[in-house]
């Protein structure tokens, strides 16, 4: 078909379709009518996916999407550029507006999702920080209670009191051992005296002198026995009193346990403090990332709006 001078050309129609995004417009192997028909159906489908691709329904399809320009299937077969150009121009303009609207919707959706994610992340971090602060306060409270207990029980002064008490106990034990040794020696002496008495009885000594000697020895032994019992009872009372004082004081293992517990609590507090600082740093970094992403999104929206305008 010979085109009239002043009428729109096929190249102008194909350029409109290529600018709108129809890549088949640059396919040199296909005839122009096929390229334009494909671009026409592609544009209609992009605006309304439910539209049928049929030459006989082209007028109905254009009417459904609101095209103000009439077009018949014969215009497409005969490559009537004067009838095709306003339809293609309207379709590509409408398609460009639709694409811009969809891009804005996508950007708005992405911004909404990012804001929701940031809010959720910030809420999670705030909850973690609150929990860490609560645990830190509990640890500090336990540490203060333990320190008050140690100060109340007087562990430091108890250690100083424990040293002389242990020394006194050792002295009493040494005296007790010495007393037991003397008891054994006295027992040996008594055994010797009993043997001497048995010898005298065997030699039939004077009964009166023997009786006097026995009474005298018995009186002396009874007096020594009572004295030794009193001394032993006094020593035992002293030992029991010292042991009771020692039992009331915390032993070395308890003091070591207190010191170990204090060290563990201090290390735990330091660890929680480092972890809390780490969460604060992460929180601040996320806030900076959010601000940068919002700036980038605003810049991209500005570029997109300028590009489509």
PDB file of C-alpha atoms in Angstrom:
ATOM      1  CA  UNK A   1       0.000   0.000   0.000  1.00  0.00           C
ATOM      2  CA  UNK A   2       1.281   3.502  -0.959  1.00  0.00           C
ATOM      3  CA  UNK A   3       1.182   5.951   1.982  1.00  0.00           C
ATOM      4  CA  UNK A   4      -0.036   9.500   1.448  1.00  0.00           C
ATOM      5  CA  UNK A   5       2.332  12.390   2.182  1.00  0.00           C
ATOM      6  CA  UNK A   6       1.606  13.989   5.561  1.00  0.00           C
ATOM      7  CA  UNK A   7       0.054  10.876   7.034  1.00  0.00           C
ATOM      8  CA  UNK A   8       1.730   9.180  10.001  1.00  0.00           C
ATOM      9  CA  UNK A   9       4.270   6.573   8.930  1.00  0.00           C
ATOM     10  CA  UNK A  10       4.575   2.940   9.988  1.00  0.00           C
ATOM     11  CA  UNK A  11       7.943   3.785  11.574  1.00  0.00           C
ATOM     12  CA  UNK A  12       6.292   6.390  13.795  1.00  0.00           C
ATOM     13  CA  UNK A  13       3.739   3.825  14.993  1.00  0.00           C
ATOM     14  CA  UNK A  14       6.472   1.236  15.646  1.00  0.00           C
ATOM     15  CA  UNK A  15       8.504   3.863  17.529  1.00  0.00           C
ATOM     16  CA  UNK A  16       5.511   4.537  19.787  1.00  0.00           C
ATOM     17  CA  UNK A  17       5.163   0.808  20.525  1.00  0.00           C
ATOM     18  CA  UNK A  18       8.898   0.393  21.148  1.00  0.00           C
ATOM     19  CA  UNK A  19       8.928   3.381  23.531  1.00  0.00           C
ATOM     20  CA  UNK A  20       5.988   1.879  25.414  1.00  0.00           C
ATOM     21  CA  UNK A  21       8.005  -1.333  25.952  1.00  0.00           C
ATOM     22  CA  UNK A  22       6.917  -3.613  23.110  1.00  0.00           C
ATOM     23  CA  UNK A  23      10.253  -5.258  22.157  1.00  0.00           C
ATOM     24  CA  UNK A  24       8.868  -7.094  19.111  1.00  0.00           C
ATOM     25  CA  UNK A  25       8.562  -3.733  17.343  1.00  0.00           C
ATOM     26  CA  UNK A  26      12.285  -3.978  16.490  1.00  0.00           C
ATOM     27  CA  UNK A  27      11.976  -7.504  15.000  1.00  0.00           C
ATOM     28  CA  UNK A  28      12.994  -7.027  11.361  1.00  0.00           C
ATOM     29  CA  UNK A  29      11.855 -10.481  10.267  1.00  0.00           C
ATOM     30  CA  UNK A  30       8.148  -9.854  10.875  1.00  0.00           C
ATOM     31  CA  UNK A  31       6.035  -7.757   8.450  1.00  0.00           C
ATOM     32  CA  UNK A  32       4.879  -4.308   9.659  1.00  0.00           C
ATOM     33  CA  UNK A  33       1.244  -5.364   9.874  1.00  0.00           C
ATOM     34  CA  UNK A  34       2.155  -8.242  12.182  1.00  0.00           C
ATOM     35  CA  UNK A  35       4.309  -5.967  14.353  1.00  0.00           C
ATOM     36  CA  UNK A  36       1.549  -3.367  14.694  1.00  0.00           C
ATOM     37  CA  UNK A  37      -1.116  -6.031  15.336  1.00  0.00           C
ATOM     38  CA  UNK A  38       1.064  -7.643  18.024  1.00  0.00           C
ATOM     39  CA  UNK A  39       1.766  -4.262  19.614  1.00  0.00           C
ATOM     40  CA  UNK A  40      -1.930  -3.416  19.523  1.00  0.00           C
ATOM     41  CA  UNK A  41      -2.920  -6.649  21.283  1.00  0.00           C
ATOM     42  CA  UNK A  42      -0.012  -6.335  23.724  1.00  0.00           C
ATOM     43  CA  UNK A  43      -1.116  -2.808  24.722  1.00  0.00           C
ATOM     44  CA  UNK A  44      -4.758  -3.860  25.139  1.00  0.00           C
ATOM     45  CA  UNK A  45      -3.728  -6.901  27.239  1.00  0.00           C
ATOM     46  CA  UNK A  46      -1.486  -4.725  29.402  1.00  0.00           C
ATOM     47  CA  UNK A  47      -4.434  -2.476  30.157  1.00  0.00           C
ATOM     48  CA  UNK A  48      -6.978  -5.299  30.560  1.00  0.00           C
ATOM     49  CA  UNK A  49      -5.748  -8.885  30.884  1.00  0.00           C
ATOM     50  CA  UNK A  50      -9.251 -10.291  30.321  1.00  0.00           C
ATOM     51  CA  UNK A  51      -9.535  -8.908  26.767  1.00  0.00           C
ATOM     52  CA  UNK A  52      -9.577 -11.498  23.946  1.00  0.00           C
ATOM     53  CA  UNK A  53      -6.978 -11.275  21.143  1.00  0.00           C
ATOM     54  CA  UNK A  54      -9.207 -11.567  18.071  1.00  0.00           C
ATOM     55  CA  UNK A  55      -9.300  -9.404  14.936  1.00  0.00           C
ATOM     56  CA  UNK A  56     -13.084  -9.606  14.863  1.00  0.00           C
ATOM     57  CA  UNK A  57     -13.325  -8.297  18.451  1.00  0.00           C
ATOM     58  CA  UNK A  58     -10.826  -5.455  18.114  1.00  0.00           C
ATOM     59  CA  UNK A  59     -13.556  -2.799  18.112  1.00  0.00           C
ATOM     60  CA  UNK A  60     -15.215  -4.335  21.188  1.00  0.00           C
ATOM     61  CA  UNK A  61     -11.876  -4.614  23.008  1.00  0.00           C
ATOM     62  CA  UNK A  62     -11.048  -0.967  22.397  1.00  0.00           C
ATOM     63  CA  UNK A  63     -14.509   0.074  23.513  1.00  0.00           C
ATOM     64  CA  UNK A  64     -14.179  -1.909  26.762  1.00  0.00           C
ATOM     65  CA  UNK A  65     -10.961  -0.163  27.713  1.00  0.00           C
ATOM     66  CA  UNK A  66     -12.452   3.265  26.833  1.00  0.00           C
ATOM     67  CA  UNK A  67     -10.575   4.130  23.641  1.00  0.00           C
ATOM     68  CA  UNK A  68     -12.166   7.266  22.116  1.00  0.00           C
ATOM     69  CA  UNK A  69     -10.877   6.551  18.571  1.00  0.00           C
ATOM     70  CA  UNK A  70     -12.695   4.086  16.282  1.00  0.00           C
ATOM     71  CA  UNK A  71     -10.740   1.271  14.694  1.00  0.00           C
ATOM     72  CA  UNK A  72     -11.867  -1.618  12.523  1.00  0.00           C
ATOM     73  CA  UNK A  73     -10.083  -4.835  11.656  1.00  0.00           C
ATOM     74  CA  UNK A  74      -9.864  -3.678   8.011  1.00  0.00           C
ATOM     75  CA  UNK A  75      -7.748  -0.679   9.115  1.00  0.00           C
ATOM     76  CA  UNK A  76      -5.284  -3.112  10.647  1.00  0.00           C
ATOM     77  CA  UNK A  77      -5.162  -5.409   7.591  1.00  0.00           C
ATOM     78  CA  UNK A  78      -4.755  -2.465   5.188  1.00  0.00           C
ATOM     79  CA  UNK A  79      -2.202  -0.662   7.418  1.00  0.00           C
ATOM     80  CA  UNK A  80      -4.338   2.468   7.533  1.00  0.00           C
ATOM     81  CA  UNK A  81      -1.840   4.570   9.479  1.00  0.00           C
ATOM     82  CA  UNK A  82      -4.215   7.528   9.673  1.00  0.00           C
ATOM     83  CA  UNK A  83      -6.690   5.363  11.613  1.00  0.00           C
ATOM     84  CA  UNK A  84      -4.057   3.331  13.481  1.00  0.00           C
ATOM     85  CA  UNK A  85      -1.838   6.190  14.726  1.00  0.00           C
ATOM     86  CA  UNK A  86      -4.332   7.911  17.105  1.00  0.00           C
ATOM     87  CA  UNK A  87      -5.378   4.549  18.539  1.00  0.00           C
ATOM     88  CA  UNK A  88      -1.747   3.451  19.136  1.00  0.00           C
ATOM     89  CA  UNK A  89      -0.910   6.907  20.497  1.00  0.00           C
ATOM     90  CA  UNK A  90      -3.813   6.773  22.945  1.00  0.00           C
ATOM     91  CA  UNK A  91      -2.959   3.181  24.005  1.00  0.00           C
ATOM     92  CA  UNK A  92       0.726   3.933  24.647  1.00  0.00           C
ATOM     93  CA  UNK A  93      -0.144   7.118  26.572  1.00  0.00           C
ATOM     94  CA  UNK A  94      -2.702   5.238  28.659  1.00  0.00           C
ATOM     95  CA  UNK A  95      -0.216   2.399  29.167  1.00  0.00           C
ATOM     96  CA  UNK A  96       2.488   4.828  30.324  1.00  0.00           C
ATOM     97  CA  UNK A  97       0.097   6.378  32.867  1.00  0.00           C
ATOM     98  CA  UNK A  98      -0.918   2.918  34.104  1.00  0.00           C
ATOM     99  CA  UNK A  99       2.705   1.825  34.477  1.00  0.00           C
ATOM    100  CA  UNK A 100       3.562   4.993  36.389  1.00  0.00           C
ATOM    101  CA  UNK A 101       0.589   4.424  38.693  1.00  0.00           C
ATOM    102  CA  UNK A 102       1.676   0.824  39.307  1.00  0.00           C
ATOM    103  CA  UNK A 103       5.249   1.917  40.047  1.00  0.00           C
ATOM    104  CA  UNK A 104       3.960   4.398  42.608  1.00  0.00           C
ATOM    105  CA  UNK A 105       1.822   1.685  44.198  1.00  0.00           C
ATOM    106  CA  UNK A 106       4.820  -0.672  44.380  1.00  0.00           C
ATOM    107  CA  UNK A 107       6.984   2.042  45.940  1.00  0.00           C
ATOM    108  CA  UNK A 108       4.262   2.867  48.441  1.00  0.00           C
ATOM    109  CA  UNK A 109       3.890  -0.839  49.297  1.00  0.00           C
ATOM    110  CA  UNK A 110       7.657  -1.257  49.702  1.00  0.00           C
ATOM    111  CA  UNK A 111       7.829   1.807  51.952  1.00  0.00           C
ATOM    112  CA  UNK A 112       4.929   0.492  54.031  1.00  0.00           C
ATOM    113  CA  UNK A 113       6.570  -2.933  54.374  1.00  0.00           C
ATOM    114  CA  UNK A 114       9.915  -1.361  55.296  1.00  0.00           C
ATOM    115  CA  UNK A 115       8.257   0.870  57.896  1.00  0.00           C
ATOM    116  CA  UNK A 116       6.450  -2.135  59.372  1.00  0.00           C
ATOM    117  CA  UNK A 117       9.673  -4.159  59.445  1.00  0.00           C
ATOM    118  CA  UNK A 118      11.552  -1.280  61.080  1.00  0.00           C
ATOM    119  CA  UNK A 119       8.807  -0.813  63.669  1.00  0.00           C
ATOM    120  CA  UNK A 120       8.790  -4.546  64.414  1.00  0.00           C
ATOM    121  CA  UNK A 121      12.593  -4.622  64.686  1.00  0.00           C
ATOM    122  CA  UNK A 122      12.651  -1.570  66.930  1.00  0.00           C
ATOM    123  CA  UNK A 123       9.898  -3.052  69.094  1.00  0.00           C
ATOM    124  CA  UNK A 124      11.831  -6.338  69.389  1.00  0.00           C
ATOM    125  CA  UNK A 125      15.042  -4.521  70.292  1.00  0.00           C
ATOM    126  CA  UNK A 126      13.230  -2.407  72.859  1.00  0.00           C
ATOM    127  CA  UNK A 127      11.749  -5.525  74.447  1.00  0.00           C
ATOM    128  CA  UNK A 128      15.201  -7.181  74.539  1.00  0.00           C
ATOM    129  CA  UNK A 129      16.730  -4.074  76.086  1.00  0.00           C
ATOM    130  CA  UNK A 130      14.010  -3.913  78.721  1.00  0.00           C
ATOM    131  CA  UNK A 131      14.557  -7.590  79.579  1.00  0.00           C
ATOM    132  CA  UNK A 132      18.334  -7.104  79.809  1.00  0.00           C
ATOM    133  CA  UNK A 133      17.925  -4.048  82.022  1.00  0.00           C
ATOM    134  CA  UNK A 134      15.530  -5.992  84.256  1.00  0.00           C
ATOM    135  CA  UNK A 135      17.966  -8.916  84.560  1.00  0.00           C
ATOM    136  CA  UNK A 136      20.824  -6.503  85.200  1.00  0.00           C
ATOM    137  CA  UNK A 137      18.867  -4.814  87.992  1.00  0.00           C
ATOM    138  CA  UNK A 138      18.093  -8.229  89.542  1.00  0.00           C
ATOM    139  CA  UNK A 139      21.771  -9.207  89.412  1.00  0.00           C
ATOM    140  CA  UNK A 140      22.810  -5.912  91.033  1.00  0.00           C
ATOM    141  CA  UNK A 141      20.121  -6.397  93.681  1.00  0.00           C
ATOM    142  CA  UNK A 142      21.349  -9.925  94.471  1.00  0.00           C
ATOM    143  CA  UNK A 143      24.904  -8.625  94.690  1.00  0.00           C
ATOM    144  CA  UNK A 144      23.884  -5.871  97.100  1.00  0.00           C
ATOM    145  CA  UNK A 145      21.947  -8.373  99.237  1.00  0.00           C
ATOM    146  CA  UNK A 146      24.959 -10.678  99.353  1.00  0.00           C
ATOM    147  CA  UNK A 147      27.235  -7.813 100.349  1.00  0.00           C
ATOM    148  CA  UNK A 148      24.816  -6.722 103.072  1.00  0.00           C
ATOM    149  CA  UNK A 149      24.660 -10.277 104.362  1.00  0.00           C
ATOM    150  CA  UNK A 150      28.449 -10.526 104.494  1.00  0.00           C
ATOM    151  CA  UNK A 151      28.714  -7.152 106.219  1.00  0.00           C
ATOM    152  CA  UNK A 152      25.927  -8.116 108.641  1.00  0.00           C
ATOM    153  CA  UNK A 153      27.545 -11.399 109.557  1.00  0.00           C
ATOM    154  CA  UNK A 154      30.886  -9.645 109.917  1.00  0.00           C
ATOM    155  CA  UNK A 155      32.918 -12.041 107.815  1.00  0.00           C
ATOM    156  CA  UNK A 156      36.059  -9.875 107.967  1.00  0.00           C
ATOM    157  CA  UNK A 157      35.967  -9.452 111.753  1.00  0.00           C
ATOM    158  CA  UNK A 158      35.017 -13.111 112.123  1.00  0.00           C
ATOM    159  CA  UNK A 159      38.216 -14.119 110.337  1.00  0.00           C
ATOM    160  CA  UNK A 160      40.284 -12.034 112.761  1.00  0.00           C
ATOM    161  CA  UNK A 161      38.431 -13.587 115.723  1.00  0.00           C
ATOM    162  CA  UNK A 162      38.817 -17.061 114.284  1.00  0.00           C
ATOM    163  CA  UNK A 163      42.627 -16.961 114.336  1.00  0.00           C
ATOM    164  CA  UNK A 164      43.047 -16.540 118.162  1.00  0.00           C
ATOM    165  CA  UNK A 165      40.236 -19.033 118.772  1.00  0.00           C
ATOM    166  CA  UNK A 166      42.010 -21.629 116.661  1.00  0.00           C
ATOM    167  CA  UNK A 167      45.209 -20.907 118.587  1.00  0.00           C
ATOM    168  CA  UNK A 168      43.377 -21.357 121.906  1.00  0.00           C
ATOM    169  CA  UNK A 169      41.871 -24.613 120.695  1.00  0.00           C
ATOM    170  CA  UNK A 170      45.272 -25.953 119.746  1.00  0.00           C
ATOM    171  CA  UNK A 171      46.624 -24.984 123.188  1.00  0.00           C
ATOM    172  CA  UNK A 172      43.726 -26.764 124.906  1.00  0.00           C
ATOM    173  CA  UNK A 173      44.255 -29.853 122.784  1.00  0.00           C
ATOM    174  CA  UNK A 174      47.936 -29.788 123.645  1.00  0.00           C
ATOM    175  CA  UNK A 175      47.095 -29.510 127.348  1.00  0.00           C
ATOM    176  CA  UNK A 176      44.604 -32.351 127.004  1.00  0.00           C
ATOM    177  CA  UNK A 177      47.274 -34.562 125.458  1.00  0.00           C
ATOM    178  CA  UNK A 178      49.669 -33.636 128.254  1.00  0.00           C
ATOM    179  CA  UNK A 179      46.997 -34.480 130.822  1.00  0.00           C
ATOM    180  CA  UNK A 180      46.369 -37.859 129.212  1.00  0.00           C
ATOM    181  CA  UNK A 181      50.095 -38.570 129.246  1.00  0.00           C
ATOM    182  CA  UNK A 182      50.284 -37.662 132.961  1.00  0.00           C
ATOM    183  CA  UNK A 183      47.285 -39.879 133.623  1.00  0.00           C
ATOM    184  CA  UNK A 184      49.125 -42.816 132.114  1.00  0.00           C
ATOM    185  CA  UNK A 185      52.179 -42.118 134.249  1.00  0.00           C
ATOM    186  CA  UNK A 186      49.993 -41.858 137.358  1.00  0.00           C
ATOM    187  CA  UNK A 187      48.366 -45.108 136.439  1.00  0.00           C
ATOM    188  CA  UNK A 188      51.772 -46.719 136.265  1.00  0.00           C
ATOM    189  CA  UNK A 189      52.673 -45.369 139.697  1.00  0.00           C
ATOM    190  CA  UNK A 190      49.414 -46.684 141.135  1.00  0.00           C
ATOM    191  CA  UNK A 191      50.070 -50.065 139.606  1.00  0.00           C
ATOM    192  CA  UNK A 192      53.488 -50.066 141.266  1.00  0.00           C
ATOM    193  CA  UNK A 193      51.970 -49.207 144.641  1.00  0.00           C
ATOM    194  CA  UNK A 194      49.358 -51.958 144.252  1.00  0.00           C
ATOM    195  CA  UNK A 195      52.095 -54.404 143.475  1.00  0.00           C
ATOM    196  CA  UNK A 196      53.990 -53.272 146.572  1.00  0.00           C
ATOM    197  CA  UNK A 197      50.879 -53.772 148.709  1.00  0.00           C
ATOM    198  CA  UNK A 198      50.350 -57.217 147.299  1.00  0.00           C
ATOM    199  CA  UNK A 199      53.952 -58.039 148.137  1.00  0.00           C
ATOM    200  CA  UNK A 200      53.521 -56.841 151.716  1.00  0.00           C
ATOM    201  CA  UNK A 201      50.336 -58.890 152.097  1.00  0.00           C
ATOM    202  CA  UNK A 202      52.129 -61.911 150.773  1.00  0.00           C
ATOM    203  CA  UNK A 203      54.928 -61.409 153.356  1.00  0.00           C
ATOM    204  CA  UNK A 204      52.307 -61.256 156.189  1.00  0.00           C
ATOM    205  CA  UNK A 205      53.206 -57.812 157.430  1.00  0.00           C
ATOM    206  CA  UNK A 206      51.591 -56.197 160.485  1.00  0.00           C
ATOM    207  CA  UNK A 207      47.894 -55.880 159.726  1.00  0.00           C
ATOM    208  CA  UNK A 208      47.545 -52.589 161.604  1.00  0.00           C
ATOM    209  CA  UNK A 209      50.387 -50.872 159.755  1.00  0.00           C
ATOM    210  CA  UNK A 210      49.121 -52.360 156.497  1.00  0.00           C
ATOM    211  CA  UNK A 211      45.635 -51.024 157.127  1.00  0.00           C
ATOM    212  CA  UNK A 212      46.971 -47.574 157.990  1.00  0.00           C
ATOM    213  CA  UNK A 213      49.055 -47.519 154.842  1.00  0.00           C
ATOM    214  CA  UNK A 214      46.140 -48.544 152.681  1.00  0.00           C
ATOM    215  CA  UNK A 215      43.854 -45.871 154.162  1.00  0.00           C
ATOM    216  CA  UNK A 216      46.478 -43.200 153.672  1.00  0.00           C
ATOM    217  CA  UNK A 217      47.147 -44.246 150.081  1.00  0.00           C
ATOM    218  CA  UNK A 218      43.422 -44.447 149.368  1.00  0.00           C
ATOM    219  CA  UNK A 219      42.828 -40.919 150.734  1.00  0.00           C
ATOM    220  CA  UNK A 220      45.652 -39.487 148.646  1.00  0.00           C
ATOM    221  CA  UNK A 221      44.492 -41.263 145.498  1.00  0.00           C
ATOM    222  CA  UNK A 222      40.879 -40.162 146.022  1.00  0.00           C
ATOM    223  CA  UNK A 223      41.957 -36.544 146.494  1.00  0.00           C
ATOM    224  CA  UNK A 224      44.141 -36.650 143.371  1.00  0.00           C
ATOM    225  CA  UNK A 225      41.312 -38.258 141.412  1.00  0.00           C
ATOM    226  CA  UNK A 226      38.801 -35.563 142.401  1.00  0.00           C
ATOM    227  CA  UNK A 227      41.297 -32.830 141.542  1.00  0.00           C
ATOM    228  CA  UNK A 228      41.992 -34.356 138.147  1.00  0.00           C
ATOM    229  CA  UNK A 229      38.257 -34.700 137.450  1.00  0.00           C
ATOM    230  CA  UNK A 230      37.751 -31.002 138.209  1.00  0.00           C
ATOM    231  CA  UNK A 231      40.638 -30.025 135.964  1.00  0.00           C
ATOM    232  CA  UNK A 232      39.386 -32.279 133.176  1.00  0.00           C
ATOM    233  CA  UNK A 233      35.822 -30.896 133.444  1.00  0.00           C
ATOM    234  CA  UNK A 234      37.133 -27.316 133.293  1.00  0.00           C
ATOM    235  CA  UNK A 235      39.252 -28.154 130.224  1.00  0.00           C
ATOM    236  CA  UNK A 236      36.305 -29.828 128.531  1.00  0.00           C
ATOM    237  CA  UNK A 237      34.087 -26.795 129.165  1.00  0.00           C
ATOM    238  CA  UNK A 238      36.733 -24.521 127.639  1.00  0.00           C
ATOM    239  CA  UNK A 239      37.054 -26.785 124.593  1.00  0.00           C
ATOM    240  CA  UNK A 240      33.273 -26.953 124.079  1.00  0.00           C
ATOM    241  CA  UNK A 241      32.977 -23.164 124.354  1.00  0.00           C
ATOM    242  CA  UNK A 242      35.754 -22.601 121.799  1.00  0.00           C
ATOM    243  CA  UNK A 243      34.267 -25.160 119.403  1.00  0.00           C
ATOM    244  CA  UNK A 244      30.857 -23.500 119.684  1.00  0.00           C
ATOM    245  CA  UNK A 245      32.378 -20.112 118.823  1.00  0.00           C
ATOM    246  CA  UNK A 246      34.186 -21.633 115.853  1.00  0.00           C
ATOM    247  CA  UNK A 247      30.995 -23.286 114.584  1.00  0.00           C
ATOM    248  CA  UNK A 248      29.175 -19.946 114.696  1.00  0.00           C
ATOM    249  CA  UNK A 249      31.727 -18.394 112.343  1.00  0.00           C
ATOM    250  CA  UNK A 250      31.763 -19.057 108.546  1.00  0.00           C
ATOM    251  CA  UNK A 251      34.373 -21.595 107.654  1.00  0.00           C
ATOM    252  CA  UNK A 252      37.024 -21.144 104.971  1.00  0.00           C
ATOM    253  CA  UNK A 253      35.008 -23.043 102.351  1.00  0.00           C
ATOM    254  CA  UNK A 254      32.012 -20.738 102.923  1.00  0.00           C
ATOM    255  CA  UNK A 255      34.214 -17.657 102.591  1.00  0.00           C
ATOM    256  CA  UNK A 256      35.676 -19.056  99.360  1.00  0.00           C
ATOM    257  CA  UNK A 257      32.150 -19.741  98.120  1.00  0.00           C
ATOM    258  CA  UNK A 258      31.104 -16.143  98.909  1.00  0.00           C
ATOM    259  CA  UNK A 259      34.131 -14.810  97.038  1.00  0.00           C
ATOM    260  CA  UNK A 260      33.486 -17.085  94.032  1.00  0.00           C
ATOM    261  CA  UNK A 261      29.824 -16.042  93.920  1.00  0.00           C
ATOM    262  CA  UNK A 262      30.788 -12.359  94.001  1.00  0.00           C
ATOM    263  CA  UNK A 263      33.219 -12.909  91.124  1.00  0.00           C
ATOM    264  CA  UNK A 264      30.557 -14.742  89.084  1.00  0.00           C
ATOM    265  CA  UNK A 265      27.994 -11.990  89.671  1.00  0.00           C
ATOM    266  CA  UNK A 266      30.519  -9.322  88.707  1.00  0.00           C
ATOM    267  CA  UNK A 267      31.425 -11.189  85.498  1.00  0.00           C
ATOM    268  CA  UNK A 268      27.722 -11.676  84.700  1.00  0.00           C
ATOM    269  CA  UNK A 269      27.007  -7.979  85.182  1.00  0.00           C
ATOM    270  CA  UNK A 270      29.931  -7.054  82.930  1.00  0.00           C
ATOM    271  CA  UNK A 271      28.690  -9.461  80.243  1.00  0.00           C
ATOM    272  CA  UNK A 272      25.141  -8.069  80.410  1.00  0.00           C
ATOM    273  CA  UNK A 273      26.556  -4.561  80.217  1.00  0.00           C
ATOM    274  CA  UNK A 274      28.528  -5.391  77.057  1.00  0.00           C
ATOM    275  CA  UNK A 275      25.487  -7.105  75.546  1.00  0.00           C
ATOM    276  CA  UNK A 276      23.289  -4.089  76.334  1.00  0.00           C
ATOM    277  CA  UNK A 277      25.794  -1.748  74.657  1.00  0.00           C
ATOM    278  CA  UNK A 278      25.811  -4.055  71.622  1.00  0.00           C
ATOM    279  CA  UNK A 279      22.016  -3.906  71.357  1.00  0.00           C
ATOM    280  CA  UNK A 280      22.076  -0.136  71.628  1.00  0.00           C
ATOM    281  CA  UNK A 281      24.673   0.025  68.851  1.00  0.00           C
ATOM    282  CA  UNK A 282      22.540  -2.271  66.669  1.00  0.00           C
ATOM    283  CA  UNK A 283      19.469  -0.149  67.364  1.00  0.00           C
ATOM    284  CA  UNK A 284      21.278   3.055  66.357  1.00  0.00           C
ATOM    285  CA  UNK A 285      22.673   1.393  63.224  1.00  0.00           C
ATOM    286  CA  UNK A 286      19.179   0.264  62.184  1.00  0.00           C
ATOM    287  CA  UNK A 287      17.869   3.785  62.666  1.00  0.00           C
ATOM    288  CA  UNK A 288      20.635   5.142  60.405  1.00  0.00           C
ATOM    289  CA  UNK A 289      19.900   2.455  57.791  1.00  0.00           C
ATOM    290  CA  UNK A 290      16.204   3.337  57.909  1.00  0.00           C
ATOM    291  CA  UNK A 291      16.949   7.019  57.345  1.00  0.00           C
ATOM    292  CA  UNK A 292      19.263   6.220  54.422  1.00  0.00           C
ATOM    293  CA  UNK A 293      16.678   3.877  52.858  1.00  0.00           C
ATOM    294  CA  UNK A 294      13.967   6.522  53.201  1.00  0.00           C
ATOM    295  CA  UNK A 295      16.249   9.060  51.483  1.00  0.00           C
ATOM    296  CA  UNK A 296      17.064   6.581  48.704  1.00  0.00           C
ATOM    297  CA  UNK A 297      13.358   5.761  48.269  1.00  0.00           C
ATOM    298  CA  UNK A 298      12.504   9.442  48.048  1.00  0.00           C
ATOM    299  CA  UNK A 299      15.281   9.958  45.485  1.00  0.00           C
ATOM    300  CA  UNK A 300      14.115   6.983  43.404  1.00  0.00           C
ATOM    301  CA  UNK A 301      10.517   8.223  43.476  1.00  0.00           C
ATOM    302  CA  UNK A 302      11.705  11.622  42.305  1.00  0.00           C
ATOM    303  CA  UNK A 303      13.755  10.056  39.472  1.00  0.00           C
ATOM    304  CA  UNK A 304      10.853   7.817  38.397  1.00  0.00           C
ATOM    305  CA  UNK A 305       8.387  10.684  38.398  1.00  0.00           C
ATOM    306  CA  UNK A 306      10.772  12.844  36.319  1.00  0.00           C
ATOM    307  CA  UNK A 307      11.419   9.958  33.906  1.00  0.00           C
ATOM    308  CA  UNK A 308       7.747   9.309  33.175  1.00  0.00           C
ATOM    309  CA  UNK A 309       6.957  12.979  32.974  1.00  0.00           C
TER     310      UNK A 309
END
